[in-house]
Amino acid sequence: MICYQLPGTILLPDVADRWVIMAIVFVFTFLLPTLGTGVLYWFGHVDSLMLRERAQRPLPLLLGAFSFGMASIILHQPAIFDRLLSQVMTGMTLAVFLTFLFSLRWKISAHGVGVGGALGLLLLFHLTGPSGPTLWGLVLTVLLAGSVLSARLALGAHTPGEAWAGLSLGIGLVFGLSVGLWLSN
């Protein structure tokens, strides 16, 4: 959405070259963590690719945080990429790392953290910028977040507390980091 649906949100690179951003995000937030989790499974460090048990989550989450962090570093090239991209990816890295830390003792919903972060970011854009999502875009995002949390509960993957905590962590991180960035400028 940041690259293609919210005009003026980022300026670099040009629209025609934004596929590079999509490729970086795909490789470092999906492909490498997925392959890494497969390797952990192959060598017996996790007993399922579903990671249903809390004890199975820390290593894949730590691997994910490292991979997200690498994407943050790559996107932190102001002459090539808009500063917002590395800031968003750094926030995502922090979200995955905090999910890892929580997972050492408790099974917070990583899906909740993700949809909470997306909802928080779109809400922040809506409140602060002229090119933010429409009210309908926000409503759809709220419905998506509700659907994700409902699915996690229906599958028995989380308790309501774990799901709400994940959503709250995602939203809280977005607003906390944005206030921190605002205060530092």
PDB file of C-alpha atoms in Angstrom:
ATOM      1  CA  MET A   1       0.000   0.000   0.000  1.00  0.00           C
ATOM      2  CA  ILE A   2       2.780   2.442   0.841  1.00  0.00           C
ATOM      3  CA  CYS A   3       4.417   1.908  -2.554  1.00  0.00           C
ATOM      4  CA  TYR A   4       1.377   1.996  -4.808  1.00  0.00           C
ATOM      5  CA  GLN A   5      -1.863   2.986  -3.060  1.00  0.00           C
ATOM      6  CA  LEU A   6      -0.941   6.094  -1.073  1.00  0.00           C
ATOM      7  CA  PRO A   7       0.312   8.718  -3.545  1.00  0.00           C
ATOM      8  CA  GLY A   8       3.015  10.986  -2.197  1.00  0.00           C
ATOM      9  CA  THR A   9       3.740   8.839   0.844  1.00  0.00           C
ATOM     10  CA  ILE A  10       7.158   7.913  -0.542  1.00  0.00           C
ATOM     11  CA  LEU A  11       9.115   9.739  -3.193  1.00  0.00           C
ATOM     12  CA  LEU A  12      12.038   7.378  -3.850  1.00  0.00           C
ATOM     13  CA  PRO A  13      12.335   5.327  -5.929  1.00  0.00           C
ATOM     14  CA  ASP A  14      10.067   6.294  -8.817  1.00  0.00           C
ATOM     15  CA  VAL A  15       6.893   4.234  -9.212  1.00  0.00           C
ATOM     16  CA  ALA A  16       8.384   2.268 -12.121  1.00  0.00           C
ATOM     17  CA  ASP A  17      11.280   1.114  -9.913  1.00  0.00           C
ATOM     18  CA  ARG A  18       9.313   0.209  -6.799  1.00  0.00           C
ATOM     19  CA  TRP A  19       9.332  -3.454  -7.761  1.00  0.00           C
ATOM     20  CA  VAL A  20      12.820  -3.450  -6.184  1.00  0.00           C
ATOM     21  CA  ILE A  21      11.268  -2.596  -2.812  1.00  0.00           C
ATOM     22  CA  MET A  22       8.708  -5.360  -3.263  1.00  0.00           C
ATOM     23  CA  ALA A  23      11.474  -7.834  -4.104  1.00  0.00           C
ATOM     24  CA  ILE A  24      13.546  -6.855  -1.045  1.00  0.00           C
ATOM     25  CA  VAL A  25      10.517  -7.114   1.243  1.00  0.00           C
ATOM     26  CA  PHE A  26       9.491 -10.484  -0.261  1.00  0.00           C
ATOM     27  CA  VAL A  27      12.962 -12.004   0.086  1.00  0.00           C
ATOM     28  CA  PHE A  28      13.693 -10.755   3.610  1.00  0.00           C
ATOM     29  CA  THR A  29      10.246 -10.989   5.214  1.00  0.00           C
ATOM     30  CA  PHE A  30       8.887 -14.125   3.562  1.00  0.00           C
ATOM     31  CA  LEU A  31      11.375 -16.191   1.575  1.00  0.00           C
ATOM     32  CA  LEU A  32      14.357 -16.254   3.964  1.00  0.00           C
ATOM     33  CA  PRO A  33      12.307 -16.731   7.177  1.00  0.00           C
ATOM     34  CA  THR A  34      10.316 -19.504   5.475  1.00  0.00           C
ATOM     35  CA  LEU A  35      13.438 -21.264   4.216  1.00  0.00           C
ATOM     36  CA  GLY A  36      15.104 -20.786   7.603  1.00  0.00           C
ATOM     37  CA  THR A  37      12.161 -22.346   9.408  1.00  0.00           C
ATOM     38  CA  GLY A  38      12.280 -25.231   6.914  1.00  0.00           C
ATOM     39  CA  VAL A  39      15.959 -25.743   7.731  1.00  0.00           C
ATOM     40  CA  LEU A  40      15.184 -25.690  11.467  1.00  0.00           C
ATOM     41  CA  TYR A  41      12.526 -28.350  10.823  1.00  0.00           C
ATOM     42  CA  TRP A  42      14.881 -30.413   8.668  1.00  0.00           C
ATOM     43  CA  PHE A  43      17.504 -30.488  11.442  1.00  0.00           C
ATOM     44  CA  GLY A  44      14.940 -31.213  14.164  1.00  0.00           C
ATOM     45  CA  HIS A  45      15.055 -27.865  16.001  1.00  0.00           C
ATOM     46  CA  VAL A  46      11.282 -27.488  15.522  1.00  0.00           C
ATOM     47  CA  ASP A  47       8.925 -30.440  15.242  1.00  0.00           C
ATOM     48  CA  SER A  48       6.334 -28.796  12.990  1.00  0.00           C
ATOM     49  CA  LEU A  49       6.219 -26.040  10.423  1.00  0.00           C
ATOM     50  CA  MET A  50       2.952 -24.837  12.003  1.00  0.00           C
ATOM     51  CA  LEU A  51       4.751 -23.730  15.210  1.00  0.00           C
ATOM     52  CA  ARG A  52       1.625 -24.299  17.297  1.00  0.00           C
ATOM     53  CA  GLU A  53       3.487 -24.661  20.577  1.00  0.00           C
ATOM     54  CA  ARG A  54       5.085 -21.663  22.259  1.00  0.00           C
ATOM     55  CA  ALA A  55       8.349 -23.558  22.711  1.00  0.00           C
ATOM     56  CA  GLN A  56       8.635 -23.960  18.922  1.00  0.00           C
ATOM     57  CA  ARG A  57       8.421 -20.233  18.170  1.00  0.00           C
ATOM     58  CA  PRO A  58      11.577 -18.524  19.526  1.00  0.00           C
ATOM     59  CA  LEU A  59      14.142 -19.730  16.978  1.00  0.00           C
ATOM     60  CA  PRO A  60      11.997 -18.974  13.889  1.00  0.00           C
ATOM     61  CA  LEU A  61      11.039 -15.580  15.340  1.00  0.00           C
ATOM     62  CA  LEU A  62      14.664 -14.728  16.103  1.00  0.00           C
ATOM     63  CA  LEU A  63      15.599 -15.762  12.563  1.00  0.00           C
ATOM     64  CA  GLY A  64      12.751 -13.603  11.255  1.00  0.00           C
ATOM     65  CA  ALA A  65      13.871 -10.598  13.322  1.00  0.00           C
ATOM     66  CA  PHE A  66      17.399 -10.953  11.947  1.00  0.00           C
ATOM     67  CA  SER A  67      16.104 -11.198   8.380  1.00  0.00           C
ATOM     68  CA  PHE A  68      13.773  -8.207   8.809  1.00  0.00           C
ATOM     69  CA  GLY A  69      16.727  -6.289  10.273  1.00  0.00           C
ATOM     70  CA  MET A  70      18.783  -7.025   7.174  1.00  0.00           C
ATOM     71  CA  ALA A  71      15.969  -5.577   5.037  1.00  0.00           C
ATOM     72  CA  SER A  72      16.011  -2.459   7.251  1.00  0.00           C
ATOM     73  CA  ILE A  73      19.717  -2.043   6.627  1.00  0.00           C
ATOM     74  CA  ILE A  74      19.325  -2.489   2.869  1.00  0.00           C
ATOM     75  CA  LEU A  75      16.454   0.024   2.732  1.00  0.00           C
ATOM     76  CA  HIS A  76      18.436   2.564   4.766  1.00  0.00           C
ATOM     77  CA  GLN A  77      19.989   4.214   1.711  1.00  0.00           C
ATOM     78  CA  PRO A  78      18.518   7.739   1.541  1.00  0.00           C
ATOM     79  CA  ALA A  79      19.825   8.386  -1.963  1.00  0.00           C
ATOM     80  CA  ILE A  80      17.937   5.352  -3.300  1.00  0.00           C
ATOM     81  CA  PHE A  81      15.005   4.680  -0.960  1.00  0.00           C
ATOM     82  CA  ASP A  82      12.638   7.004   0.875  1.00  0.00           C
ATOM     83  CA  ARG A  83      13.475   7.269   4.579  1.00  0.00           C
ATOM     84  CA  LEU A  84       9.982   6.066   5.518  1.00  0.00           C
ATOM     85  CA  LEU A  85      10.718   2.613   4.062  1.00  0.00           C
ATOM     86  CA  SER A  86      13.614   1.904   6.431  1.00  0.00           C
ATOM     87  CA  GLN A  87      11.624   3.358   9.340  1.00  0.00           C
ATOM     88  CA  VAL A  88       8.672   1.060   8.633  1.00  0.00           C
ATOM     89  CA  MET A  89      10.965  -1.953   8.211  1.00  0.00           C
ATOM     90  CA  THR A  90      12.790  -1.084  11.446  1.00  0.00           C
ATOM     91  CA  GLY A  91       9.426  -0.973  13.215  1.00  0.00           C
ATOM     92  CA  MET A  92       8.560  -4.368  11.739  1.00  0.00           C
ATOM     93  CA  THR A  93      11.915  -5.720  12.921  1.00  0.00           C
ATOM     94  CA  LEU A  94      11.225  -4.447  16.422  1.00  0.00           C
ATOM     95  CA  ALA A  95       7.735  -5.993  16.313  1.00  0.00           C
ATOM     96  CA  VAL A  96       9.132  -9.416  15.385  1.00  0.00           C
ATOM     97  CA  PHE A  97      11.888  -9.123  17.994  1.00  0.00           C
ATOM     98  CA  LEU A  98       9.402  -8.197  20.734  1.00  0.00           C
ATOM     99  CA  THR A  99       7.190 -11.088  19.629  1.00  0.00           C
ATOM    100  CA  PHE A 100      10.263 -13.317  20.022  1.00  0.00           C
ATOM    101  CA  LEU A 101      10.856 -11.972  23.555  1.00  0.00           C
ATOM    102  CA  PHE A 102       7.215 -12.430  24.567  1.00  0.00           C
ATOM    103  CA  SER A 103       7.276 -15.945  23.095  1.00  0.00           C
ATOM    104  CA  LEU A 104       9.988 -16.978  25.505  1.00  0.00           C
ATOM    105  CA  ARG A 105       7.318 -16.973  28.239  1.00  0.00           C
ATOM    106  CA  TRP A 106       3.931 -16.476  26.576  1.00  0.00           C
ATOM    107  CA  LYS A 107       2.286 -17.193  23.225  1.00  0.00           C
ATOM    108  CA  ILE A 108       1.369 -13.694  22.015  1.00  0.00           C
ATOM    109  CA  SER A 109      -0.323 -13.640  18.607  1.00  0.00           C
ATOM    110  CA  ALA A 110       2.237 -12.815  15.918  1.00  0.00           C
ATOM    111  CA  HIS A 111      -0.662 -12.496  13.453  1.00  0.00           C
ATOM    112  CA  GLY A 112      -2.225  -9.959  15.824  1.00  0.00           C
ATOM    113  CA  VAL A 113       1.033  -8.014  15.992  1.00  0.00           C
ATOM    114  CA  GLY A 114       1.189  -7.900  12.185  1.00  0.00           C
ATOM    115  CA  VAL A 115      -2.379  -6.750  11.573  1.00  0.00           C
ATOM    116  CA  GLY A 116      -2.118  -4.342  14.506  1.00  0.00           C
ATOM    117  CA  GLY A 117       0.965  -2.767  12.972  1.00  0.00           C
ATOM    118  CA  ALA A 118      -0.714  -2.460   9.580  1.00  0.00           C
ATOM    119  CA  LEU A 119      -3.853  -0.975  11.112  1.00  0.00           C
ATOM    120  CA  GLY A 120      -1.847   1.427  13.266  1.00  0.00           C
ATOM    121  CA  LEU A 121       0.239   2.599  10.316  1.00  0.00           C
ATOM    122  CA  LEU A 122      -2.788   3.202   8.089  1.00  0.00           C
ATOM    123  CA  LEU A 123      -4.565   5.009  10.927  1.00  0.00           C
ATOM    124  CA  LEU A 124      -1.485   7.165  11.486  1.00  0.00           C
ATOM    125  CA  PHE A 125      -1.316   8.025   7.757  1.00  0.00           C
ATOM    126  CA  HIS A 126      -5.040   8.819   7.793  1.00  0.00           C
ATOM    127  CA  LEU A 127      -4.675  11.161  10.764  1.00  0.00           C
ATOM    128  CA  THR A 128      -1.475  12.942   9.727  1.00  0.00           C
ATOM    129  CA  GLY A 129      -1.277  13.160   5.966  1.00  0.00           C
ATOM    130  CA  PRO A 130      -3.301  14.346   3.025  1.00  0.00           C
ATOM    131  CA  SER A 131      -2.511  11.175   1.084  1.00  0.00           C
ATOM    132  CA  GLY A 132      -3.617   8.739   3.773  1.00  0.00           C
ATOM    133  CA  PRO A 133      -6.144   5.973   3.189  1.00  0.00           C
ATOM    134  CA  THR A 134      -9.809   6.793   2.908  1.00  0.00           C
ATOM    135  CA  LEU A 135     -12.177   6.081   5.739  1.00  0.00           C
ATOM    136  CA  TRP A 136     -13.379   3.029   3.772  1.00  0.00           C
ATOM    137  CA  GLY A 137      -9.790   1.811   3.544  1.00  0.00           C
ATOM    138  CA  LEU A 138      -9.531   2.032   7.308  1.00  0.00           C
ATOM    139  CA  VAL A 139     -12.862   0.260   7.781  1.00  0.00           C
ATOM    140  CA  LEU A 140     -11.681  -2.565   5.518  1.00  0.00           C
ATOM    141  CA  THR A 141      -8.432  -2.819   7.468  1.00  0.00           C
ATOM    142  CA  VAL A 142     -10.344  -3.003  10.761  1.00  0.00           C
ATOM    143  CA  LEU A 143     -12.514  -5.778   9.278  1.00  0.00           C
ATOM    144  CA  LEU A 144      -9.386  -7.602   8.071  1.00  0.00           C
ATOM    145  CA  ALA A 145      -7.810  -7.324  11.529  1.00  0.00           C
ATOM    146  CA  GLY A 146     -11.021  -8.607  13.120  1.00  0.00           C
ATOM    147  CA  SER A 147     -11.132 -11.496  10.665  1.00  0.00           C
ATOM    148  CA  VAL A 148      -7.535 -12.473  11.384  1.00  0.00           C
ATOM    149  CA  LEU A 149      -8.043 -12.395  15.149  1.00  0.00           C
ATOM    150  CA  SER A 150     -11.337 -14.287  14.840  1.00  0.00           C
ATOM    151  CA  ALA A 151      -9.657 -16.943  12.716  1.00  0.00           C
ATOM    152  CA  ARG A 152      -6.836 -17.369  15.250  1.00  0.00           C
ATOM    153  CA  LEU A 153      -9.430 -17.796  18.009  1.00  0.00           C
ATOM    154  CA  ALA A 154     -11.615 -20.157  15.939  1.00  0.00           C
ATOM    155  CA  LEU A 155      -8.586 -22.329  15.175  1.00  0.00           C
ATOM    156  CA  GLY A 156      -7.763 -22.511  18.863  1.00  0.00           C
ATOM    157  CA  ALA A 157      -4.329 -21.056  18.132  1.00  0.00           C
ATOM    158  CA  HIS A 158      -4.661 -18.325  20.787  1.00  0.00           C
ATOM    159  CA  THR A 159      -6.684 -17.202  23.743  1.00  0.00           C
ATOM    160  CA  PRO A 160      -8.509 -13.864  23.474  1.00  0.00           C
ATOM    161  CA  GLY A 161      -5.828 -12.290  25.680  1.00  0.00           C
ATOM    162  CA  GLU A 162      -3.026 -13.463  23.386  1.00  0.00           C
ATOM    163  CA  ALA A 163      -4.858 -12.193  20.303  1.00  0.00           C
ATOM    164  CA  TRP A 164      -5.690  -8.779  21.808  1.00  0.00           C
ATOM    165  CA  ALA A 165      -2.172  -8.427  23.210  1.00  0.00           C
ATOM    166  CA  GLY A 166      -0.731  -9.019  19.739  1.00  0.00           C
ATOM    167  CA  LEU A 167      -3.051  -6.440  18.162  1.00  0.00           C
ATOM    168  CA  SER A 168      -2.259  -3.945  20.927  1.00  0.00           C
ATOM    169  CA  LEU A 169       1.476  -4.473  20.586  1.00  0.00           C
ATOM    170  CA  GLY A 170       1.327  -3.828  16.830  1.00  0.00           C
ATOM    171  CA  ILE A 171      -0.740  -0.652  17.168  1.00  0.00           C
ATOM    172  CA  GLY A 172       1.257   0.547  20.173  1.00  0.00           C
ATOM    173  CA  LEU A 173       4.573   0.102  18.401  1.00  0.00           C
ATOM    174  CA  VAL A 174       3.442   2.189  15.426  1.00  0.00           C
ATOM    175  CA  PHE A 175       2.261   5.047  17.590  1.00  0.00           C
ATOM    176  CA  GLY A 176       5.190   4.809  20.005  1.00  0.00           C
ATOM    177  CA  LEU A 177       7.772   4.830  17.231  1.00  0.00           C
ATOM    178  CA  SER A 178       6.031   7.663  15.381  1.00  0.00           C
ATOM    179  CA  VAL A 179       6.005   9.818  18.535  1.00  0.00           C
ATOM    180  CA  GLY A 180       9.667   8.972  19.054  1.00  0.00           C
ATOM    181  CA  LEU A 181      10.530   9.960  15.478  1.00  0.00           C
ATOM    182  CA  TRP A 182       8.492  13.152  15.791  1.00  0.00           C
ATOM    183  CA  LEU A 183      10.261  14.120  19.025  1.00  0.00           C
ATOM    184  CA  SER A 184      13.687  13.432  17.525  1.00  0.00           C
ATOM    185  CA  ASN A 185      13.071  15.808  14.587  1.00  0.00           C
TER     186      ASN A 185
END
